[in-house]
CSV table of C-alpha atoms in Angstrom, one decimal:
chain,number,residue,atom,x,y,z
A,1,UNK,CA,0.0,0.0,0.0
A,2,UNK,CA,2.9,2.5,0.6
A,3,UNK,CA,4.2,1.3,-2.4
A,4,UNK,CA,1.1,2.6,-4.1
A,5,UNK,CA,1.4,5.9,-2.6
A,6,UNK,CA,5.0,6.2,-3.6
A,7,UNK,CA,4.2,5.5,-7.1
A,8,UNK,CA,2.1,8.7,-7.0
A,9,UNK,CA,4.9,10.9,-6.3
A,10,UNK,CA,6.5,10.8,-10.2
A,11,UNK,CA,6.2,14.5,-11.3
A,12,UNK,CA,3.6,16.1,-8.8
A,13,UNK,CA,2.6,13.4,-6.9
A,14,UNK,CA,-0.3,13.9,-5.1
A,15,UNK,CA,1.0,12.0,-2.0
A,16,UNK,CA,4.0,12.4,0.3
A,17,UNK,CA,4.6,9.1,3.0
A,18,UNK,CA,5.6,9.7,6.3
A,19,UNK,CA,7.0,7.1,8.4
A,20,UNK,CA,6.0,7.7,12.1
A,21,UNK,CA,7.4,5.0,15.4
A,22,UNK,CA,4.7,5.8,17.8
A,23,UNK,CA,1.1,7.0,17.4
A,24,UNK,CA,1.9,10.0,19.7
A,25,UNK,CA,3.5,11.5,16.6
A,26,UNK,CA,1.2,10.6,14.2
A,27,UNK,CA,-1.6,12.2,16.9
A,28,UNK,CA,0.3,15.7,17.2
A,29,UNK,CA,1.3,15.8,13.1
A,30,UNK,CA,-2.5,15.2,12.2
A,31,UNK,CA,-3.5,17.5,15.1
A,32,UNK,CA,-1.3,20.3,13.8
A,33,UNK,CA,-2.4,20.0,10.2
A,34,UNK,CA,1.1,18.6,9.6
A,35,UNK,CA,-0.5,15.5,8.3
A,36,UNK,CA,-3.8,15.2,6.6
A,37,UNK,CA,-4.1,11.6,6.7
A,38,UNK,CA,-2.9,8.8,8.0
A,39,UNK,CA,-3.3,5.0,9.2
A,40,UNK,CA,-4.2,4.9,13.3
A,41,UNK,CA,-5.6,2.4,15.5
A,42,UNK,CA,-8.8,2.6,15.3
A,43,UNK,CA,-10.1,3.1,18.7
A,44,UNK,CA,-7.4,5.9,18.9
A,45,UNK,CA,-9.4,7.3,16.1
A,46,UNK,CA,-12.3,7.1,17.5
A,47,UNK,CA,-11.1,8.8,20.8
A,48,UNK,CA,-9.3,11.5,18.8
A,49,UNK,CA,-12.8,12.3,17.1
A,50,UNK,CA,-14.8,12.4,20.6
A,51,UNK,CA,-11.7,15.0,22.2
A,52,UNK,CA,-13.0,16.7,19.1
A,53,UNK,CA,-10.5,16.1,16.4
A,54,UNK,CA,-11.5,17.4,12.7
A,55,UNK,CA,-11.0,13.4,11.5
A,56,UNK,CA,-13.2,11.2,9.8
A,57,UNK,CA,-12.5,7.2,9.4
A,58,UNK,CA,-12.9,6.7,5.5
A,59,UNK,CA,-11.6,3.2,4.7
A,60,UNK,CA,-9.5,-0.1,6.6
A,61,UNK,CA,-6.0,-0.5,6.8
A,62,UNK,CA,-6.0,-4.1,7.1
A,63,UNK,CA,-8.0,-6.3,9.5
A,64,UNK,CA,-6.7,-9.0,12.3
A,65,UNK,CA,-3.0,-8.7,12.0
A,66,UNK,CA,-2.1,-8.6,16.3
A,67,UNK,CA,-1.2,-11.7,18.1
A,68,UNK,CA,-0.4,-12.7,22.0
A,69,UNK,CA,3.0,-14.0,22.2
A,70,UNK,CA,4.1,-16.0,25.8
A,71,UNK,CA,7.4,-17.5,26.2
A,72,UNK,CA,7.8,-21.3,24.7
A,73,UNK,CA,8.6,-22.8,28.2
A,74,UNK,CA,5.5,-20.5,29.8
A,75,UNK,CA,3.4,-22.5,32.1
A,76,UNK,CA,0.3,-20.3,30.4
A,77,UNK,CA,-1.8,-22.8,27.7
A,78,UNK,CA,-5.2,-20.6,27.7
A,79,UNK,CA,-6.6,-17.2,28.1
A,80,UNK,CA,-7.8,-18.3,31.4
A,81,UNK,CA,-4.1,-19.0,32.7
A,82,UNK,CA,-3.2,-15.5,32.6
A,83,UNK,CA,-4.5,-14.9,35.5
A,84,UNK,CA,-2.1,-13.0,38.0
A,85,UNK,CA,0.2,-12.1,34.9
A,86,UNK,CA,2.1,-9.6,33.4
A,87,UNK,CA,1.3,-8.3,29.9
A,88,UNK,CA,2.8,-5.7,28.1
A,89,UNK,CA,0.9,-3.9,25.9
A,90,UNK,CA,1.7,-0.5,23.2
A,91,UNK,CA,-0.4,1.6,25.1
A,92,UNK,CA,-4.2,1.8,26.7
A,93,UNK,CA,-6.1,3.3,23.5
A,94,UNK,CA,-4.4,0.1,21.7
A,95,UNK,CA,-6.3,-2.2,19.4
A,96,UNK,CA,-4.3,-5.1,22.0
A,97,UNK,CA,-6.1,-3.8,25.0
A,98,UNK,CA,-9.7,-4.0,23.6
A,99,UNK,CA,-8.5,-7.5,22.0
A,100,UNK,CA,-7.4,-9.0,25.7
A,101,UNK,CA,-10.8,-7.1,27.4
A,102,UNK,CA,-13.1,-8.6,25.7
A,103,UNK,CA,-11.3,-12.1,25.1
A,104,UNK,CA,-11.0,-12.1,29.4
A,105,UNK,CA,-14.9,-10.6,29.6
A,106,UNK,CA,-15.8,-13.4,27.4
A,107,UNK,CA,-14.3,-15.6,30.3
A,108,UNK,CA,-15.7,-14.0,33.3
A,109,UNK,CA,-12.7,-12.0,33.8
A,110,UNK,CA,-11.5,-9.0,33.6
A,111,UNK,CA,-8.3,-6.7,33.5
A,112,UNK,CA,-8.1,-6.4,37.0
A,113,UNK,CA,-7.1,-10.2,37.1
A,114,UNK,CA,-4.2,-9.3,35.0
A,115,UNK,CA,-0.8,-7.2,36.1
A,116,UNK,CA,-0.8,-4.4,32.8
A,117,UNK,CA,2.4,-2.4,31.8
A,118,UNK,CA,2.6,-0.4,28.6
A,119,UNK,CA,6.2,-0.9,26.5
A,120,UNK,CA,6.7,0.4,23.1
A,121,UNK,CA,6.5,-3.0,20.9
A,122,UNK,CA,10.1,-3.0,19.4
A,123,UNK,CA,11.3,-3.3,22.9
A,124,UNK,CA,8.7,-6.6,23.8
A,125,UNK,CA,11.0,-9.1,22.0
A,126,UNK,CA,13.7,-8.5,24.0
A,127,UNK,CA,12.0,-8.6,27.2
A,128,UNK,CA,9.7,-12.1,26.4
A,129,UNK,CA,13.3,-13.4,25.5
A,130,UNK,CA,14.9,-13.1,28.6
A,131,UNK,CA,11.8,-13.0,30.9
A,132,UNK,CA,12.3,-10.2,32.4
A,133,UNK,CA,9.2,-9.6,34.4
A,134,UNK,CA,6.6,-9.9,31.8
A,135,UNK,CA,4.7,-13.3,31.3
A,136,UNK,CA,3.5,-12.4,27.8
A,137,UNK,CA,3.6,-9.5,25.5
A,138,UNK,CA,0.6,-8.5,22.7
A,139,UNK,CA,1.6,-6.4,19.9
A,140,UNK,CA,0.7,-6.1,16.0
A,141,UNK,CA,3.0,-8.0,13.6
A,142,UNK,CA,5.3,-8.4,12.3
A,143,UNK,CA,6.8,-7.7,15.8
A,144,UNK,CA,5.2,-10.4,17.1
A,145,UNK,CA,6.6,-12.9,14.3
A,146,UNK,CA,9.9,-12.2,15.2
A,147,UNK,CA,9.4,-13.6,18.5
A,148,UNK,CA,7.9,-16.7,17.2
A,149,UNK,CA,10.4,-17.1,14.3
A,150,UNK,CA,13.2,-17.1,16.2
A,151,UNK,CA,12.2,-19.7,18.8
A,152,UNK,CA,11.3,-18.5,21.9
A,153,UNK,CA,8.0,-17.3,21.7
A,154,UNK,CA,5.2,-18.8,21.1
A,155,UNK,CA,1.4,-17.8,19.5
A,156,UNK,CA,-1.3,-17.7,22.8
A,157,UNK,CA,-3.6,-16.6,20.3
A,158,UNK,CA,-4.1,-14.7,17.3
A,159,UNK,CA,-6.8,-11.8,17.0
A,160,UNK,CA,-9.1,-13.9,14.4
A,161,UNK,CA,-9.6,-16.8,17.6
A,162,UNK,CA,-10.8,-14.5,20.0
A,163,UNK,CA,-12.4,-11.5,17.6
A,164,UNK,CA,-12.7,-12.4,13.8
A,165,UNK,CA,-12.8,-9.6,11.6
A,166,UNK,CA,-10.9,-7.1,13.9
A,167,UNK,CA,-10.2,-3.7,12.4
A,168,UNK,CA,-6.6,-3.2,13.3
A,169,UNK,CA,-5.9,0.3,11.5
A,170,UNK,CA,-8.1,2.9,10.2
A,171,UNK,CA,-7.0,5.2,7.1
A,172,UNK,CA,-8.1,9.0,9.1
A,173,UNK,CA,-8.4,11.9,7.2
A,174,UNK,CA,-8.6,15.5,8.5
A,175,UNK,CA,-12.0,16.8,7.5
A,176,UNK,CA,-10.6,19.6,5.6
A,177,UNK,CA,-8.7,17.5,3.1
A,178,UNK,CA,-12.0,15.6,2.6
A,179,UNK,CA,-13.6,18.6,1.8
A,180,UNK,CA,-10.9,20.6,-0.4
A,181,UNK,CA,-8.8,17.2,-1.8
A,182,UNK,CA,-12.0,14.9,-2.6
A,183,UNK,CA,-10.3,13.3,-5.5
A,184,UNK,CA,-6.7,12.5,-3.9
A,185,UNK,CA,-8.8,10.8,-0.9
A,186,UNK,CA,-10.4,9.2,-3.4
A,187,UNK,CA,-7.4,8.4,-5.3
A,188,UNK,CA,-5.9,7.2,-2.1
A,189,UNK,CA,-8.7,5.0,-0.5
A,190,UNK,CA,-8.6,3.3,-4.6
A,191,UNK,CA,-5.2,2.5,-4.0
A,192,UNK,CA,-5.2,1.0,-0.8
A,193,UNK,CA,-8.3,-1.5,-2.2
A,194,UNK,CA,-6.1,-2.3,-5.2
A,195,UNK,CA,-3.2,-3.3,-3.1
A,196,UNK,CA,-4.9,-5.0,-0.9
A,197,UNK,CA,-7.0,-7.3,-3.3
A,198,UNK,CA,-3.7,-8.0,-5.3
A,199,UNK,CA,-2.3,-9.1,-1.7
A,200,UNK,CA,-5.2,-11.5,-0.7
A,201,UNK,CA,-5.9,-12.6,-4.4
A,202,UNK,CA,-3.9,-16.0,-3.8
A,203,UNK,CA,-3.9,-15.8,-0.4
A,204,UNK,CA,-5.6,-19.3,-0.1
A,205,UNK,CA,-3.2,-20.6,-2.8
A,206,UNK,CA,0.4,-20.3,-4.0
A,207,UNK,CA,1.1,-16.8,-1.7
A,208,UNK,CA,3.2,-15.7,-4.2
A,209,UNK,CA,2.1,-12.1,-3.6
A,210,UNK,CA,2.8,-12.1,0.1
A,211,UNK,CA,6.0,-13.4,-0.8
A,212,UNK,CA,6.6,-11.1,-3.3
A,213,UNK,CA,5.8,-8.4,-1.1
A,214,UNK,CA,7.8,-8.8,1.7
A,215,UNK,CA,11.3,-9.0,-1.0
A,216,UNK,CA,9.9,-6.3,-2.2
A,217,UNK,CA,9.5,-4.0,0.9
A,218,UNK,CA,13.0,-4.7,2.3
A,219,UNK,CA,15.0,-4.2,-1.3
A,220,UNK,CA,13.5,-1.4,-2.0
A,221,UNK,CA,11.9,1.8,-0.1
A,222,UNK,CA,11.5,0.4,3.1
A,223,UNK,CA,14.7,-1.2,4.6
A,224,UNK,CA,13.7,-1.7,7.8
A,225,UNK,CA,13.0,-5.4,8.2
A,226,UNK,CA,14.2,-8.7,6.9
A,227,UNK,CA,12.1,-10.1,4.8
A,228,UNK,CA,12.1,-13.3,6.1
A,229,UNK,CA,10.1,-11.9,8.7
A,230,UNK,CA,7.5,-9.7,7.0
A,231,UNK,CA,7.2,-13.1,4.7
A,232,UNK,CA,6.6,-15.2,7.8
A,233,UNK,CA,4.3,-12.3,9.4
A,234,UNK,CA,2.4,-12.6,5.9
A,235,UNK,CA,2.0,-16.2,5.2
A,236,UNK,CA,2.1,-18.2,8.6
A,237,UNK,CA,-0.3,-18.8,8.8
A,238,UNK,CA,-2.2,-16.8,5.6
A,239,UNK,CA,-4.8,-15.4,7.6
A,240,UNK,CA,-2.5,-13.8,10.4
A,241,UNK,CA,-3.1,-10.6,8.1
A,242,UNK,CA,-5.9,-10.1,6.0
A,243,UNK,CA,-5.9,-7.0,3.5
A,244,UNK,CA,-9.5,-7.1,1.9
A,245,UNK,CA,-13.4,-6.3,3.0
A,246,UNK,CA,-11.7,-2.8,4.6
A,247,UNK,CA,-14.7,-0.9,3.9
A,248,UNK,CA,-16.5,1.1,6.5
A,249,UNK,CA,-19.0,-0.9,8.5
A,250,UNK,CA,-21.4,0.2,11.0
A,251,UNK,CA,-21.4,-3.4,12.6
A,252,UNK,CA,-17.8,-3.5,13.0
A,253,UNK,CA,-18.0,-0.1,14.9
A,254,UNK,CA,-20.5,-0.6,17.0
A,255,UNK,CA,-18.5,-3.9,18.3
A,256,UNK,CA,-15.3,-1.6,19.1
A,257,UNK,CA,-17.7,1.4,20.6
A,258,UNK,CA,-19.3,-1.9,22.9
A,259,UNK,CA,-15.7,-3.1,24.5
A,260,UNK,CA,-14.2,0.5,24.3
A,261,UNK,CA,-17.0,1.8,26.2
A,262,UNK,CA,-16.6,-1.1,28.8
A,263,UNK,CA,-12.8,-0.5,28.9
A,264,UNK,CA,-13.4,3.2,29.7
A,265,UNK,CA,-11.6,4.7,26.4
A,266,UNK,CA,-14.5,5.7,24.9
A,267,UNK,CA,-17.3,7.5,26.3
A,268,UNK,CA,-20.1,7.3,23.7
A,269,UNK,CA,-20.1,11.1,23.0
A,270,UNK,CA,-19.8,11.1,18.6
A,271,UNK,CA,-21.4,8.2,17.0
A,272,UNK,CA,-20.3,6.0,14.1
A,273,UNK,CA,-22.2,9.3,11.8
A,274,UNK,CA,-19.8,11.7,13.7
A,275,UNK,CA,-16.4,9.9,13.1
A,276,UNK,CA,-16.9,7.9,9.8
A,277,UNK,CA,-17.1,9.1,6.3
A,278,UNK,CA,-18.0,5.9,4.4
A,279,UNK,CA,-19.0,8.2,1.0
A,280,UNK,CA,-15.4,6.8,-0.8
A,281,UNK,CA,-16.7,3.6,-1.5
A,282,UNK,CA,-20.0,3.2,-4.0
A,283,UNK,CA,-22.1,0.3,-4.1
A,284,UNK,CA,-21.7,-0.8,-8.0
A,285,UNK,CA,-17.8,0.6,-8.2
A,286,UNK,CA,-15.7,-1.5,-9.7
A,287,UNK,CA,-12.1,-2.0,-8.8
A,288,UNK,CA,-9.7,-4.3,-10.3
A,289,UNK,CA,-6.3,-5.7,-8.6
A,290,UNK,CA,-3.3,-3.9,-9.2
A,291,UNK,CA,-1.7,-6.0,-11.5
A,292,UNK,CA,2.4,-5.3,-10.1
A,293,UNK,CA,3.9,-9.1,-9.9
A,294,UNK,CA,7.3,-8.0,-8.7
A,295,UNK,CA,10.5,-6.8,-10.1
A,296,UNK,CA,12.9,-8.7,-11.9
């Protein structure tokens, strides 16, 4: 998807990526105008737009794509035997932290039978490895891959098992750009679709496009990982990331607004009207794959 964005940027590009670490950042940058749109957890999103942020939720990033890691010689099986643990998580307004609420509320349980501290997620490999007073760590991949790939951590549970469907990241726009850049959001949201249906088109098959796109994200723009990795992350198992069906559903929001209300990071003031803008994808539109099959 970044790709697609760089693509744009021959001549006068309409687009200009920006890569952020922490959602901090990304919060000031979009609150400043410095950015007019960018991907953001979604119940971040939705917080941002009840403090009364001028954002609006137009399309999906990608959906599922977080998994609980614990060490491979933990003594914890099941959700239920994180009881009286410690679990790292990015940050309270995370997608993890709903995840884990409602998978323990599901249970009978709740937070308060868990021991919660907040670590930035490049940092959680290092401290599942050597055990250093955390008992399991839940993160977005492929961060969470590494863990597993290199053989000490091991998969408690993905997102799909205890939430199927989950919106991980949101595309956000500021309202203004909606209003005076309609046909670069447009262009934008069309891009991301396209990406994302070449990425799943064969994702029940040969992968070859996962594969393809993990060589290409590490030789090219976006040094930054190995590719092994983001190829692991991508195809093990195929469904640990899914990159289509990222339009705007009420449904999907009204699940997050549910948990997020329970978990006291949302408060119900704007409603799925206030801080959606689902007008960038028609009903009758068609959209074909983009067609890219890598680079000799």
């Amino acid at each position: 998807m970044t790709h697609y964005i760089n693509e744009q940027m021959s001549g006068d590009g309409q687009f200009e990526p920006v890569r952020f670490n922490e959602f901090g950042s990304i919060q000031d940058a979009l609150l400043s105008d410095n950015l007019q749109a960018t991907f953001i957890l979604a119940p971040l999103a939705m917080n941002l737009r009840e403090r009364g942020a001028p954002i609006r939720i137009v399309y999906l990033g990608h959906r599922d794509g977080t998994a609980m890691m614990v060490h491979k010689d933990s003594d914890v099986h099941t959700i239920r035997d994180l009881k009286g643990k410690t679990i790292a998580f990015p940050a309270k307004f995370s997608n993890q932290y709903l995840i884990l609420f409602k998978a323990l509320h599901e249970r009978g349980m709740s937070m308060k039978d868990v021991k919660e501290t907040f670590l930035p997620p490049p940092e959680m490999p290092t401290v599942l490895r050597q055990r250093n007073g955390v008992d399991a760590v839940i993160s977005g991949e492929p961060i969470m891959a590494r863990t597993q790939m290199d053989g000490y951590g091991r998969v408690l549970f993905l997102t799909n098992e205890v939430w199927p469907e989950f919106i991980s990241c949101v595309l956000a726009v500021r309202e203004d750009a909606i209003e005076n850049r309609r046909e670069e959001v447009q262009a934008l949201v069309d891009g991301i679709a396209r990406s994302g249906m070449w990425l799943d088109s064969d994702r029940d098959t040969t992968l070859v496009h996962r594969k393809q796109a993990a060589v290409f994200v590490d030789q090219n723009y976006y040094k930054y990982d190995d590719p092994k990795l983001l190829e692991f992350a991508l195809t093990t198992p195929p469904d640990r990331v899914k990159y289509t069906n990222l339009t705007v559903q009420r449904p999907n929001f009204l699940e997050i607004e549910k948990y997020a209300r329970m978990a006291g990071i949302f408060q119900g003031k704007v409603t799925f009207e206030d801080y959606t803008d689902s007008s960038f994808v028609q009903k009758g539109r068609p959209l074909k794959a983009w067609e890219w099959e890598g680079r000799k």
